[in-house]
Short mmCIF file of C-alpha atoms in Angstrom, two decimals:
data_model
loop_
_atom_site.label_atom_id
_atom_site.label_comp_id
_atom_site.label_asym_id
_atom_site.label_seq_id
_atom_site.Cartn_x
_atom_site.Cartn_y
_atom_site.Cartn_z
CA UNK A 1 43.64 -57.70 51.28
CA UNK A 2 42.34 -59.92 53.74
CA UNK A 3 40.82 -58.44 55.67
CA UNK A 4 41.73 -59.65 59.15
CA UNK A 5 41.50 -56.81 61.22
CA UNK A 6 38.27 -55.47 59.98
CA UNK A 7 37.23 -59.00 60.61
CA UNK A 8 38.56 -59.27 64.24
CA UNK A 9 37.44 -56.07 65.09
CA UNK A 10 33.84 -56.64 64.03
CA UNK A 11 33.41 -59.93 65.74
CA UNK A 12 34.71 -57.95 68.89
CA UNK A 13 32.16 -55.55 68.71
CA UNK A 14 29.83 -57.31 68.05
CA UNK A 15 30.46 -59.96 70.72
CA UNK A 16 30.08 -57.04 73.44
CA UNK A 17 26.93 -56.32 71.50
CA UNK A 18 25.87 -59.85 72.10
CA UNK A 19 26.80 -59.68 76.36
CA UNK A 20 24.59 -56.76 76.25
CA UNK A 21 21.71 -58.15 74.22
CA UNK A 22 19.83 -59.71 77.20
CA UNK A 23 20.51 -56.79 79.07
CA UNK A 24 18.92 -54.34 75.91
CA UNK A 25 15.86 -57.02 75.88
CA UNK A 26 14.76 -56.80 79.41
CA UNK A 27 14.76 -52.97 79.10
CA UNK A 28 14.42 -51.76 75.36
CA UNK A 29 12.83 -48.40 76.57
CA UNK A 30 16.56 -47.24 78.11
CA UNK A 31 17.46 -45.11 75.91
CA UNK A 32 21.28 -45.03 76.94
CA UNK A 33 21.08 -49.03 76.87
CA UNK A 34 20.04 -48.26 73.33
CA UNK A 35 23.10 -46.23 72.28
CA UNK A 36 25.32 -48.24 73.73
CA UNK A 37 24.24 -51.09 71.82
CA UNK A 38 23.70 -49.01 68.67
CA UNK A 39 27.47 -47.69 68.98
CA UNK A 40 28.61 -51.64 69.38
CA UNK A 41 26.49 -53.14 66.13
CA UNK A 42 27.07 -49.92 63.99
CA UNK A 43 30.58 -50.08 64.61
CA UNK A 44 31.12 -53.78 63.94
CA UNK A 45 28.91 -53.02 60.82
CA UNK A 46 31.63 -50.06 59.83
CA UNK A 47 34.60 -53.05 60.32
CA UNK A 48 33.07 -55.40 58.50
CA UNK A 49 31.71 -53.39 55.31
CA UNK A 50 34.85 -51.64 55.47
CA UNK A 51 37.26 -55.05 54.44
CA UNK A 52 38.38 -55.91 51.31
CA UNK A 53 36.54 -58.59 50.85
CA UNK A 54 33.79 -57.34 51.36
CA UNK A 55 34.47 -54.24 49.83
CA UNK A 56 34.47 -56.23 46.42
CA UNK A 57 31.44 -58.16 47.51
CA UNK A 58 28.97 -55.46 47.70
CA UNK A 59 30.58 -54.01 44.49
CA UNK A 60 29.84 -56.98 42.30
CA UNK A 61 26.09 -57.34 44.07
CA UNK A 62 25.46 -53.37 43.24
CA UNK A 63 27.47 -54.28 39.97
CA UNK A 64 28.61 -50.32 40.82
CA UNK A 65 32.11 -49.61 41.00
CA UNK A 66 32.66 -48.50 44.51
CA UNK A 67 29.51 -48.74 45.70
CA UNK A 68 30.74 -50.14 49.08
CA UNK A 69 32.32 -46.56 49.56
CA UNK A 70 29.07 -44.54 50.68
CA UNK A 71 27.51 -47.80 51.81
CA UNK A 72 30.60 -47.90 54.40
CA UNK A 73 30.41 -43.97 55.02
CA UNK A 74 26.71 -43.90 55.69
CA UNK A 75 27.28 -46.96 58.44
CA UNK A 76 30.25 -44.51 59.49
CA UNK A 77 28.02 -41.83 60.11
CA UNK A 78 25.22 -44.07 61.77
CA UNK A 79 27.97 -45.02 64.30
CA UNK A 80 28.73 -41.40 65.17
CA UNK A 81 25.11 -40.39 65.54
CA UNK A 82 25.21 -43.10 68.42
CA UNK A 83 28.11 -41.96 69.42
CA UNK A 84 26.30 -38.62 70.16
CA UNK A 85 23.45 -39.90 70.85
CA UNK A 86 25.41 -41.57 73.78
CA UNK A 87 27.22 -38.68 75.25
CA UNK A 88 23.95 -36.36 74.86
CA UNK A 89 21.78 -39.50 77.20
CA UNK A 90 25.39 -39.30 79.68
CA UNK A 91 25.21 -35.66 80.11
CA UNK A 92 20.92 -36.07 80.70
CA UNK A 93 19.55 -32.62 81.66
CA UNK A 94 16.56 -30.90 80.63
CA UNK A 95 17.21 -31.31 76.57
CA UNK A 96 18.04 -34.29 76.35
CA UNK A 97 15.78 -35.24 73.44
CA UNK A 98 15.94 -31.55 71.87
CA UNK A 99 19.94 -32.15 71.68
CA UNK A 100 19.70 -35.69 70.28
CA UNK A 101 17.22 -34.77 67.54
CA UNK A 102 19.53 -32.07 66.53
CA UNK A 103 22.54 -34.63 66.72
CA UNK A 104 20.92 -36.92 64.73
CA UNK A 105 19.47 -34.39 61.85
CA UNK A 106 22.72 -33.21 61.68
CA UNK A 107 23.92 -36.90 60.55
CA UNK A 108 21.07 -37.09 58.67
CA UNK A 109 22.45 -34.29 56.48
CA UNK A 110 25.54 -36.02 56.54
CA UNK A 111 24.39 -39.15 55.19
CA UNK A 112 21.91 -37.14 52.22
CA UNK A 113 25.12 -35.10 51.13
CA UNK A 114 27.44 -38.31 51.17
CA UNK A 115 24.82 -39.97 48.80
CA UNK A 116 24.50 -36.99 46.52
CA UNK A 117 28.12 -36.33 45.80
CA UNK A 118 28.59 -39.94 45.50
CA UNK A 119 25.84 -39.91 42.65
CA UNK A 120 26.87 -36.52 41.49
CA UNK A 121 30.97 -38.22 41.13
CA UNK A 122 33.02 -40.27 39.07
CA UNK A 123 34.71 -43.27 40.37
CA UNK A 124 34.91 -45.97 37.54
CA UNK A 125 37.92 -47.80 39.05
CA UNK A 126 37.78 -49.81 42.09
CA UNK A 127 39.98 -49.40 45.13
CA UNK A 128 39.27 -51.68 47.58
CA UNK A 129 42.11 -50.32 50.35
CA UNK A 130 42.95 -46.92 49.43
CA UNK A 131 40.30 -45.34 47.63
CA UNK A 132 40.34 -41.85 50.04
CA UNK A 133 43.64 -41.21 48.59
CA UNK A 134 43.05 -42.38 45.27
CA UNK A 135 39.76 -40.20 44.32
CA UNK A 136 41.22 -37.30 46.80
CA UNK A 137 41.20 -34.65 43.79
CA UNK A 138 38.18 -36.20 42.14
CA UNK A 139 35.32 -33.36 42.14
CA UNK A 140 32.52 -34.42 44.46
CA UNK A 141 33.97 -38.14 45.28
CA UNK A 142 36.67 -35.45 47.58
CA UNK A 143 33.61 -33.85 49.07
CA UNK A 144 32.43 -37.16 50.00
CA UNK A 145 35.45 -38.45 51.34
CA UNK A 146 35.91 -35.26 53.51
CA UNK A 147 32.28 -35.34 54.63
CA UNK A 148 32.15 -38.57 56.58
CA UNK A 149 35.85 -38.17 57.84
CA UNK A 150 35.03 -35.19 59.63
CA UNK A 151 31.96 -35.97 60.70
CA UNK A 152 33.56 -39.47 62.34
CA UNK A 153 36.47 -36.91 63.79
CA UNK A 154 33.60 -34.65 65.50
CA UNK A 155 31.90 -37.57 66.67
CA UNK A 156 35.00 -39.46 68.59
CA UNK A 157 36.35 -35.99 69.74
CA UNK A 158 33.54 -35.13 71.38
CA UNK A 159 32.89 -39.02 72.79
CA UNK A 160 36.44 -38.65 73.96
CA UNK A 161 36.27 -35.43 75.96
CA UNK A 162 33.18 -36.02 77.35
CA UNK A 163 33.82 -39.65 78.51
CA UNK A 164 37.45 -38.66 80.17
CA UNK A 165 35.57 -35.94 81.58
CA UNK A 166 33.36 -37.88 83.75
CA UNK A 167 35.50 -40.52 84.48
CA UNK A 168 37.10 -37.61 86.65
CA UNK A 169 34.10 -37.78 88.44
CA UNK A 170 33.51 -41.18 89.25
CA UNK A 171 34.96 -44.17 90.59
CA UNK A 172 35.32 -47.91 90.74
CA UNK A 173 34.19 -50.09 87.47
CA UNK A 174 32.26 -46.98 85.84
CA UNK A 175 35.73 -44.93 86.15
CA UNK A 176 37.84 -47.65 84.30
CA UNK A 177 35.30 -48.22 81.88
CA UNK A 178 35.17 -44.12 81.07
CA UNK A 179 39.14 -44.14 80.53
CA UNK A 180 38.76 -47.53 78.23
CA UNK A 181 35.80 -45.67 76.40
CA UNK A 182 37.64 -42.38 75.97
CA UNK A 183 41.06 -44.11 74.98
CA UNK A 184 38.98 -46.07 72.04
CA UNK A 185 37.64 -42.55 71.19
CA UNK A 186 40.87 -41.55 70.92
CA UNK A 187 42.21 -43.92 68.66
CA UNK A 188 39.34 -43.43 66.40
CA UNK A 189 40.22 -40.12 66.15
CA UNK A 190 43.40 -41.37 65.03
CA UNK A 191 41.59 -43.31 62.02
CA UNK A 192 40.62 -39.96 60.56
CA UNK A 193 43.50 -37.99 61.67
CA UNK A 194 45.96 -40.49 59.46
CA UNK A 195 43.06 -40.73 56.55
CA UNK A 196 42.60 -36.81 56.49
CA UNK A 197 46.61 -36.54 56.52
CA UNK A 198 46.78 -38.66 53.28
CA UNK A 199 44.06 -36.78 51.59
CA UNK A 200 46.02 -33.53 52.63
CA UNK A 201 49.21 -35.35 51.40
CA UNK A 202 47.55 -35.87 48.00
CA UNK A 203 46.31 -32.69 47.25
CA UNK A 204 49.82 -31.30 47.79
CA UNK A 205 51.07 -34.04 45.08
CA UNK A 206 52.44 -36.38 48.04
CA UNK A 207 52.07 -39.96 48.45
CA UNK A 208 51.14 -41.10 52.11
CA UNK A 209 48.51 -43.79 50.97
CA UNK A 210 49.96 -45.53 53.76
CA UNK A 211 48.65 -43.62 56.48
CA UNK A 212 45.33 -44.34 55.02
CA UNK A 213 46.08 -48.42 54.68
CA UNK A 214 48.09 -49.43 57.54
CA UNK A 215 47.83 -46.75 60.19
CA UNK A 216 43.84 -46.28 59.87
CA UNK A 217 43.36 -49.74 60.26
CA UNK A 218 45.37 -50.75 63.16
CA UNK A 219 44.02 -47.33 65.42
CA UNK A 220 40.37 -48.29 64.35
CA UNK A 221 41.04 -52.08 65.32
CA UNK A 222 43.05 -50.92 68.88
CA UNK A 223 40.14 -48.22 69.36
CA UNK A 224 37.28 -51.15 68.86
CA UNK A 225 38.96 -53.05 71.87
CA UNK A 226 39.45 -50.54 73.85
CA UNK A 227 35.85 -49.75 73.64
CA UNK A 228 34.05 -53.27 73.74
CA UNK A 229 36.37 -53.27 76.98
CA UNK A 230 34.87 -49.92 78.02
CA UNK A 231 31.70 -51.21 77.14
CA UNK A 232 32.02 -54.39 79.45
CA UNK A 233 33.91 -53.30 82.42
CA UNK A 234 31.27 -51.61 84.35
CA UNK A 235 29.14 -54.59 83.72
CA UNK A 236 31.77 -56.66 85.03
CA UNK A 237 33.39 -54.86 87.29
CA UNK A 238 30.27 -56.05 90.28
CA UNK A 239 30.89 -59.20 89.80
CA UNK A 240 34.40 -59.25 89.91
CA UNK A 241 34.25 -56.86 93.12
CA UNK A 242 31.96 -59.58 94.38
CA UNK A 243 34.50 -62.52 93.48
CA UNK A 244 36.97 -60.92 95.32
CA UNK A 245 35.05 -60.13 98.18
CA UNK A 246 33.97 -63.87 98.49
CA UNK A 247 37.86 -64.65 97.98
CA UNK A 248 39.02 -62.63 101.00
CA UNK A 249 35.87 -63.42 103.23
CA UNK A 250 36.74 -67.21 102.65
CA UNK A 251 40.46 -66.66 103.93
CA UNK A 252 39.44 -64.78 106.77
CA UNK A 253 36.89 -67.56 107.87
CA UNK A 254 39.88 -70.17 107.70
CA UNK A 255 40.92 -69.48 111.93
CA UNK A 256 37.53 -70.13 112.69
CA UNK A 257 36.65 -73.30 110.58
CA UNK A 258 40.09 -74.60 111.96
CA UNK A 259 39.38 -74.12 115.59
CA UNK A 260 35.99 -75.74 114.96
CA UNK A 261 37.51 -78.46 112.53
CA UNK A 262 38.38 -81.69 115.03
CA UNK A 263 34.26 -81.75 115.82
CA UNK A 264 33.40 -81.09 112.33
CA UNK A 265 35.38 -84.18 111.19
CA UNK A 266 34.02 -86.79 114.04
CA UNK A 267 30.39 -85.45 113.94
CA UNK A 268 30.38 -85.59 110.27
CA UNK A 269 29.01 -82.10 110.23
CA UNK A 270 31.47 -80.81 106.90
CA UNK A 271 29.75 -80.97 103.71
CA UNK A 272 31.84 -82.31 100.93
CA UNK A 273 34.07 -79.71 99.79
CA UNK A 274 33.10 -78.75 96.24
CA UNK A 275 35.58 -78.81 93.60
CA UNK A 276 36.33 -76.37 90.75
CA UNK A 277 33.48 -73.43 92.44
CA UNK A 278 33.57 -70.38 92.15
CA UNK A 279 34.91 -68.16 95.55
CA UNK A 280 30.92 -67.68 96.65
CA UNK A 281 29.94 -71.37 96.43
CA UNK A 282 32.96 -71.98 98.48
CA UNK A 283 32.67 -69.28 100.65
CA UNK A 284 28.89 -70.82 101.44
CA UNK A 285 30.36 -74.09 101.68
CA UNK A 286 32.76 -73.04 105.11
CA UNK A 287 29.86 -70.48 106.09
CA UNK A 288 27.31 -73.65 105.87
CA UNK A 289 30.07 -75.77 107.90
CA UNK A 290 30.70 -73.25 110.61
CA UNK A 291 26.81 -72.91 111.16
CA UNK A 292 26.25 -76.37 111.38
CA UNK A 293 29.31 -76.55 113.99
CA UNK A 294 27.42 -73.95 116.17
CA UNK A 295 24.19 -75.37 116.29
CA UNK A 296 25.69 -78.76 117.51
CA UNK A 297 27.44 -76.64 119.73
CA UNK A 298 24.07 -74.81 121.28
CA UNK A 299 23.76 -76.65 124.36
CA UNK A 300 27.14 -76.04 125.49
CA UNK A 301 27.28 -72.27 124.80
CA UNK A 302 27.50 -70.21 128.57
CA UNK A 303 25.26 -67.27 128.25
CA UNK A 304 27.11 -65.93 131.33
CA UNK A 305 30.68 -66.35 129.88
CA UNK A 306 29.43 -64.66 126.90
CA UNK A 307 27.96 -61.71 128.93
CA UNK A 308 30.75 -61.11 130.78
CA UNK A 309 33.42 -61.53 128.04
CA UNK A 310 31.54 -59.27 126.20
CA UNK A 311 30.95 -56.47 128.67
CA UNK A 312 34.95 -56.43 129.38
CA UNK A 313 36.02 -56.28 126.39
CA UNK A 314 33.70 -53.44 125.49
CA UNK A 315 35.07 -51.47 128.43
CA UNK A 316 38.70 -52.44 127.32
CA UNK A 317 37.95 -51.07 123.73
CA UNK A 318 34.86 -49.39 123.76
CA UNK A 319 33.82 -51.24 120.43
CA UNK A 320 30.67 -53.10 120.47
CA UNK A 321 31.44 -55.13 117.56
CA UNK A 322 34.71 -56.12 118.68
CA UNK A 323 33.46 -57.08 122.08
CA UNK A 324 30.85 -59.78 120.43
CA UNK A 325 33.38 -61.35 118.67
CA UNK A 326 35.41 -61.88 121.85
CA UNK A 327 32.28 -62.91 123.31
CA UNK A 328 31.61 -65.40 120.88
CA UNK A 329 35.38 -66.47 120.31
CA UNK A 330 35.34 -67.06 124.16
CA UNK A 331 32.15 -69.24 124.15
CA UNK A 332 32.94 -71.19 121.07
CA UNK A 333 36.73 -72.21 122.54
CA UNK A 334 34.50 -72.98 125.82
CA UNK A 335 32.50 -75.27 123.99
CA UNK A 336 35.02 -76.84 121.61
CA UNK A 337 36.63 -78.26 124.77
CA UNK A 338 33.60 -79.31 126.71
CA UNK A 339 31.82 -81.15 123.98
CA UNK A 340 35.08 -82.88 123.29
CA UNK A 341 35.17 -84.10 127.09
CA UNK A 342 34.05 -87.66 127.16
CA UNK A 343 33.43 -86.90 130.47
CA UNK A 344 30.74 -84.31 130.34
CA UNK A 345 27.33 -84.73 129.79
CA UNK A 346 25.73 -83.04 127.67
CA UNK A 347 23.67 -79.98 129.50
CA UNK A 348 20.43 -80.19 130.22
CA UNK A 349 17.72 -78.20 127.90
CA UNK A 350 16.66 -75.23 129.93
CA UNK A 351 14.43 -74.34 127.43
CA UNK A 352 15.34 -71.70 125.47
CA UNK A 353 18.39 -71.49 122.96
CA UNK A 354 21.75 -69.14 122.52
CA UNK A 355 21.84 -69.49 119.01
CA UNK A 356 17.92 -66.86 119.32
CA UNK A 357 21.33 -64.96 118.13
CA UNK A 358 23.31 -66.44 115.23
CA UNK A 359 25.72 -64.76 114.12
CA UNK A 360 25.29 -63.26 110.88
CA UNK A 361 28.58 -63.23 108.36
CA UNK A 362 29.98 -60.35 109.27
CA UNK A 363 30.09 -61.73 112.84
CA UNK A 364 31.42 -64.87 112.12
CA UNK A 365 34.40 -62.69 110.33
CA UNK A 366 35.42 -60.67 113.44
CA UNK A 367 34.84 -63.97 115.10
CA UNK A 368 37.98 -65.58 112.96
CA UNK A 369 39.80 -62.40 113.63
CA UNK A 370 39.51 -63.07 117.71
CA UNK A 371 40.71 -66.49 117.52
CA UNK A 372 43.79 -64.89 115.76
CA UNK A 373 44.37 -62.35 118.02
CA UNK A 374 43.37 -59.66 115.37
CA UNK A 375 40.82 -58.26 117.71
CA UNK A 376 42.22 -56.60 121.06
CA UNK A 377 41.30 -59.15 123.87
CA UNK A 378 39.38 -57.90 126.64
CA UNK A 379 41.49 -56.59 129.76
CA UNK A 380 42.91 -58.82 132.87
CA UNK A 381 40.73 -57.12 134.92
CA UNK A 382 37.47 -57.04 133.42
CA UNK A 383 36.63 -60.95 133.45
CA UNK A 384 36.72 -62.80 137.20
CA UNK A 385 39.55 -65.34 137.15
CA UNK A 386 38.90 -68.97 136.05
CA UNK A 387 36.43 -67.41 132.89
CA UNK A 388 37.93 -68.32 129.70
CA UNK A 389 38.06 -65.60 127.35
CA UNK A 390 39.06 -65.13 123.81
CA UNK A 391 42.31 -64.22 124.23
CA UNK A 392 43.42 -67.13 127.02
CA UNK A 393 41.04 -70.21 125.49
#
């Protein structure tokens, strides 16, 4: 009788309603923004009317017996109106508003007909947990009960259908999130399924009051999860696309930020490393180093090593991007060693600069992969002895 489920469930929901607040706020007029947010709230609101507690709350403030019953089944229906209301905004076309004012009179009538046969009924005892299977034979409180549960089975079969539908369609973050919607659906469905099964069960003289208090409950609370998660993962799934894009980026960039590391560390050129940050602070951090490494480096780049690096590698490989980062994996080893020379002077200013042509991060990637070797190295032939290239520096 505690309630935990209902509980746990509705501070789910309504905690994806919450990570989509700011999201409703800066664009209220979306109408699918609006139904998802409506499905999230109204189906907390279902959760948490629906427990014991306060089940027997809203009795003793009504002083009705049972009033929490159509107060629960009218939230019930409110959710699957959004529910359509959400698949009808998916689907868009021409009609989108025709359909969704049809959808929602239709739950409309719902609602009206669950308050009249509530009125219309007797239910002078109060069942907090199983009072679908307890009032299942009672003229018009059976009505009632029969109403909302089909009209909550119509709503999650079609959400279902439609949602694993176009997740066959799709791909990435949206695609998961579909599957995660559809699969809540689904176990929704299996809330009514196992209530309409006990009210079948009692009409036939049966007992399966069970189905109604321990099966309902645990598909309704695995279906809410499923669905905040549905709910979330295409918001998420960006960032986390992003996070691991940073992740990789930053590995890749390690060959390069080690070949440049010995003048990093005696030109004090390194930031400080940051601690605990995220992959894209750290992956600015060795971008940030590596750029500052180059532009000490300027004056010692060779415009004609790079040239001619470049234009034999491209006829090795025929790849123009491969052939800059040999280019500039050549130059770079060049100048590694010849600002390290105590001997050499620095070269004169002749003015103009090499770095008119930083390399942007995509560059400095296939640059990391040339100092490994990743990237074919241009051929024998195509660079006059004594030029160091990438693949001999």
């Amino acid at each position: 009788m505690s309630g935990l489920i209902n509980y746990v469930s509705c501070g789910v929901l309504w905690l994806g309603l919450l990570v989509r607040a700011p999201d409703l706020l800066r664009h209220r007029h979306d109408p699918y923004l609006r139904a998802i947010c409506a499905v999230l709230g109204l189906a907390g609101l279902c959760f948490f009317l629906g427990a014991p507690p306060t089940v027997g709350a809203v009795n003793r403030i009504g002083d009705v017996p049972n009033l929490a019953a159509p107060v629960t089944y009218v939230a019930i229906t409110g959710y699957c109106a959004a529910s359509q209301l959400l698949v009808v905004h998916w689907r868009g076309g021409p009609r989108v508003r025709r359909t969704a004012r049809r959808w929602l009179l239709a739950y409309a009538v719902v609602v009206l007909g669950i308050t009249v046969t509530f009125a219309l009924g007797e239910a002078p005892v109060e069942r907090r947990t199983d009072l679908d299977t307890y009032y299942a034979t009672t003229p018009f409180i059976a009505q009632m009960i029969v109403l909302y549960l089909v009209a909550h089975l119509t709503a999650v079969t079609v959400t279902t259908v439609s949602s694993l539908r176009w997740a066959r369609r799709v791909r990435g973050g949206l695609r998961a999130g579909l599957t995660l919607l559809g699969a809540g659906s689904l176990c929704g469905a299996g809330y009514s399924v196992a209530k309409l099964a006990a009210v079948g069960a009692r009409w036939s003289g049966r007992d399966w009051s069970k189905l109604g208090t321990t099966v309902s409950p645990a598909a309704a609370g695995l279906g809410a999860l499923l669905t905040v998660v549905g709910v979330l993962v295409p918001l998420a799934a960006p960032r986390i696309t992003e996070l691991r894009r940073a992740r990789r980026t930053y590995a890749r960039l390690e060959p390069l930020e080690r070949a440049l590391d010995d003048l990093l560390t005696r030109r004090t050129l390194r930031l400080p490393r940051p601690r605990l940050a995220s992959p894209t602070t750290r992956l600015m951090w060795r971008q940030t180093s590596v750029h500052n490494a180059l532009s000490h480096l300027d004056p010692y780049f060779d415009r004609e090593l790079y040239d001619r690096t470049r234009a034999g590698a491209l006829a090795a490989t025929g790849d123009a991007e491969r052939a800059e980062a040999a280019a500039w994996a050549a130059v770079i080893t060049a100048a590694v060693r010849d600002e390290a020379d105590p001997g050499r002077r620095v070269p004169p200013y002749d003015g103009g600069r090499f770095l008119d042509r930083v390399p942007d991060p995509a560059v400095l990637v296939r640059i990391a992969d040339a100092l490994t070797g990743a990237a074919p190295a241009p051929a024998a032939g195509a660079v006059p002895s004594g030029t160091t290239t990438a693949g001999t520096a």
